[in-house]
JSON list of C-alpha atoms in Angstrom, two decimals:
[
{"chain": "A", "resi": 1, "resn": "UNK", "atom": "CA", "xyz": [-227.26, -237.89, -67.04]},
{"chain": "A", "resi": 2, "resn": "UNK", "atom": "CA", "xyz": [-228.34, -235.65, -64.18]},
{"chain": "A", "resi": 3, "resn": "UNK", "atom": "CA", "xyz": [-231.28, -236.47, -61.93]},
{"chain": "A", "resi": 4, "resn": "UNK", "atom": "CA", "xyz": [-232.74, -234.21, -59.26]},
{"chain": "A", "resi": 5, "resn": "UNK", "atom": "CA", "xyz": [-235.74, -233.68, -57.05]},
{"chain": "A", "resi": 6, "resn": "UNK", "atom": "CA", "xyz": [-236.79, -230.74, -54.92]},
{"chain": "A", "resi": 7, "resn": "UNK", "atom": "CA", "xyz": [-239.01, -230.47, -51.87]},
{"chain": "A", "resi": 8, "resn": "UNK", "atom": "CA", "xyz": [-240.65, -227.39, -50.40]},
{"chain": "A", "resi": 9, "resn": "UNK", "atom": "CA", "xyz": [-241.95, -228.03, -46.90]},
{"chain": "A", "resi": 10, "resn": "UNK", "atom": "CA", "xyz": [-244.19, -225.78, -44.85]},
{"chain": "A", "resi": 11, "resn": "UNK", "atom": "CA", "xyz": [-243.35, -226.69, -41.27]},
{"chain": "A", "resi": 12, "resn": "UNK", "atom": "CA", "xyz": [-244.89, -223.81, -39.33]},
{"chain": "A", "resi": 13, "resn": "UNK", "atom": "CA", "xyz": [-243.29, -223.14, -35.95]},
{"chain": "A", "resi": 14, "resn": "UNK", "atom": "CA", "xyz": [-240.87, -226.05, -36.38]},
{"chain": "A", "resi": 15, "resn": "UNK", "atom": "CA", "xyz": [-239.23, -224.63, -39.51]},
{"chain": "A", "resi": 16, "resn": "UNK", "atom": "CA", "xyz": [-236.09, -223.39, -37.76]},
{"chain": "A", "resi": 17, "resn": "UNK", "atom": "CA", "xyz": [-235.69, -226.64, -35.77]},
{"chain": "A", "resi": 18, "resn": "UNK", "atom": "CA", "xyz": [-235.97, -228.82, -38.88]},
{"chain": "A", "resi": 19, "resn": "UNK", "atom": "CA", "xyz": [-233.59, -226.54, -40.79]},
{"chain": "A", "resi": 20, "resn": "UNK", "atom": "CA", "xyz": [-230.96, -226.49, -38.03]},
{"chain": "A", "resi": 21, "resn": "UNK", "atom": "CA", "xyz": [-231.06, -230.23, -37.47]},
{"chain": "A", "resi": 22, "resn": "UNK", "atom": "CA", "xyz": [-230.97, -231.10, -41.18]},
{"chain": "A", "resi": 23, "resn": "UNK", "atom": "CA", "xyz": [-228.00, -228.75, -41.74]},
{"chain": "A", "resi": 24, "resn": "UNK", "atom": "CA", "xyz": [-226.10, -230.67, -39.05]},
{"chain": "A", "resi": 25, "resn": "UNK", "atom": "CA", "xyz": [-226.93, -234.03, -40.64]},
{"chain": "A", "resi": 26, "resn": "UNK", "atom": "CA", "xyz": [-223.95, -235.78, -42.24]},
{"chain": "A", "resi": 27, "resn": "UNK", "atom": "CA", "xyz": [-225.26, -236.88, -45.61]},
{"chain": "A", "resi": 28, "resn": "UNK", "atom": "CA", "xyz": [-222.00, -238.60, -46.63]},
{"chain": "A", "resi": 29, "resn": "UNK", "atom": "CA", "xyz": [-222.65, -241.25, -49.26]},
{"chain": "A", "resi": 30, "resn": "UNK", "atom": "CA", "xyz": [-219.00, -242.36, -49.58]},
{"chain": "A", "resi": 31, "resn": "UNK", "atom": "CA", "xyz": [-218.57, -243.54, -53.18]},
{"chain": "A", "resi": 32, "resn": "UNK", "atom": "CA", "xyz": [-221.86, -242.05, -54.44]},
{"chain": "A", "resi": 33, "resn": "UNK", "atom": "CA", "xyz": [-222.09, -238.64, -56.09]},
{"chain": "A", "resi": 34, "resn": "UNK", "atom": "CA", "xyz": [-225.20, -237.40, -54.29]},
{"chain": "A", "resi": 35, "resn": "UNK", "atom": "CA", "xyz": [-225.51, -233.71, -53.42]},
{"chain": "A", "resi": 36, "resn": "UNK", "atom": "CA", "xyz": [-228.12, -232.53, -50.91]},
{"chain": "A", "resi": 37, "resn": "UNK", "atom": "CA", "xyz": [-228.75, -228.80, -50.53]},
{"chain": "A", "resi": 38, "resn": "UNK", "atom": "CA", "xyz": [-230.86, -227.46, -47.67]},
{"chain": "A", "resi": 39, "resn": "UNK", "atom": "CA", "xyz": [-232.08, -223.86, -47.48]},
{"chain": "A", "resi": 40, "resn": "UNK", "atom": "CA", "xyz": [-235.03, -221.94, -46.10]},
{"chain": "A", "resi": 41, "resn": "UNK", "atom": "CA", "xyz": [-237.11, -218.84, -46.58]},
{"chain": "A", "resi": 42, "resn": "UNK", "atom": "CA", "xyz": [-239.29, -217.16, -43.97]},
{"chain": "A", "resi": 43, "resn": "UNK", "atom": "CA", "xyz": [-241.94, -219.89, -44.15]},
{"chain": "A", "resi": 44, "resn": "UNK", "atom": "CA", "xyz": [-240.57, -222.81, -46.24]},
{"chain": "A", "resi": 45, "resn": "UNK", "atom": "CA", "xyz": [-237.80, -225.38, -46.00]},
{"chain": "A", "resi": 46, "resn": "UNK", "atom": "CA", "xyz": [-236.22, -226.29, -49.35]},
{"chain": "A", "resi": 47, "resn": "UNK", "atom": "CA", "xyz": [-234.41, -229.57, -49.98]},
{"chain": "A", "resi": 48, "resn": "UNK", "atom": "CA", "xyz": [-232.73, -230.35, -53.31]},
{"chain": "A", "resi": 49, "resn": "UNK", "atom": "CA", "xyz": [-231.19, -233.71, -54.15]},
{"chain": "A", "resi": 50, "resn": "UNK", "atom": "CA", "xyz": [-228.91, -234.04, -57.21]},
{"chain": "A", "resi": 51, "resn": "UNK", "atom": "CA", "xyz": [-227.16, -237.15, -58.50]},
{"chain": "A", "resi": 52, "resn": "UNK", "atom": "CA", "xyz": [-226.16, -239.12, -61.58]},
{"chain": "A", "resi": 53, "resn": "UNK", "atom": "CA", "xyz": [-228.49, -242.14, -61.50]},
{"chain": "A", "resi": 54, "resn": "UNK", "atom": "CA", "xyz": [-232.00, -243.15, -60.53]},
{"chain": "A", "resi": 55, "resn": "UNK", "atom": "CA", "xyz": [-230.75, -245.49, -57.80]},
{"chain": "A", "resi": 56, "resn": "UNK", "atom": "CA", "xyz": [-228.65, -242.68, -56.29]},
{"chain": "A", "resi": 57, "resn": "UNK", "atom": "CA", "xyz": [-231.73, -240.45, -56.36]},
{"chain": "A", "resi": 58, "resn": "UNK", "atom": "CA", "xyz": [-233.61, -243.11, -54.40]},
{"chain": "A", "resi": 59, "resn": "UNK", "atom": "CA", "xyz": [-230.74, -243.43, -51.89]},
{"chain": "A", "resi": 60, "resn": "UNK", "atom": "CA", "xyz": [-230.60, -239.66, -51.34]},
{"chain": "A", "resi": 61, "resn": "UNK", "atom": "CA", "xyz": [-234.38, -239.29, -51.08]},
{"chain": "A", "resi": 62, "resn": "UNK", "atom": "CA", "xyz": [-234.63, -242.15, -48.59]},
{"chain": "A", "resi": 63, "resn": "UNK", "atom": "CA", "xyz": [-231.86, -240.66, -46.44]},
{"chain": "A", "resi": 64, "resn": "UNK", "atom": "CA", "xyz": [-233.60, -237.28, -46.31]},
{"chain": "A", "resi": 65, "resn": "UNK", "atom": "CA", "xyz": [-236.99, -238.86, -45.56]},
{"chain": "A", "resi": 66, "resn": "UNK", "atom": "CA", "xyz": [-235.53, -240.93, -42.70]},
{"chain": "A", "resi": 67, "resn": "UNK", "atom": "CA", "xyz": [-233.87, -237.84, -41.23]},
{"chain": "A", "resi": 68, "resn": "UNK", "atom": "CA", "xyz": [-237.12, -235.86, -41.46]},
{"chain": "A", "resi": 69, "resn": "UNK", "atom": "CA", "xyz": [-238.98, -238.72, -39.75]},
{"chain": "A", "resi": 70, "resn": "UNK", "atom": "CA", "xyz": [-236.46, -238.89, -36.89]},
{"chain": "A", "resi": 71, "resn": "UNK", "atom": "CA", "xyz": [-236.56, -235.11, -36.40]},
{"chain": "A", "resi": 72, "resn": "UNK", "atom": "CA", "xyz": [-240.37, -235.14, -36.44]},
{"chain": "A", "resi": 73, "resn": "UNK", "atom": "CA", "xyz": [-240.50, -237.91, -33.79]},
{"chain": "A", "resi": 74, "resn": "UNK", "atom": "CA", "xyz": [-237.90, -236.12, -31.65]},
{"chain": "A", "resi": 75, "resn": "UNK", "atom": "CA", "xyz": [-239.77, -232.80, -31.75]},
{"chain": "A", "resi": 76, "resn": "UNK", "atom": "CA", "xyz": [-243.07, -234.53, -30.88]},
{"chain": "A", "resi": 77, "resn": "UNK", "atom": "CA", "xyz": [-241.80, -235.29, -27.36]}
]
């Protein structure tokens, strides 16, 4: 079974910073089959998470959310 979720984020002036930093992030889940795709348009950041189980979907989503939180805190300084 295939599970996925997609996010579209409007980040204003920080779009390029979030995109660049997320692209550099090492989302390596070792034995898990979790694929994270990051792309952008002129005004939106797109994040897609694909995996084979609900628990893997939770793991991938949590990893992306933690990365976004860290980037947001870093850019706030």
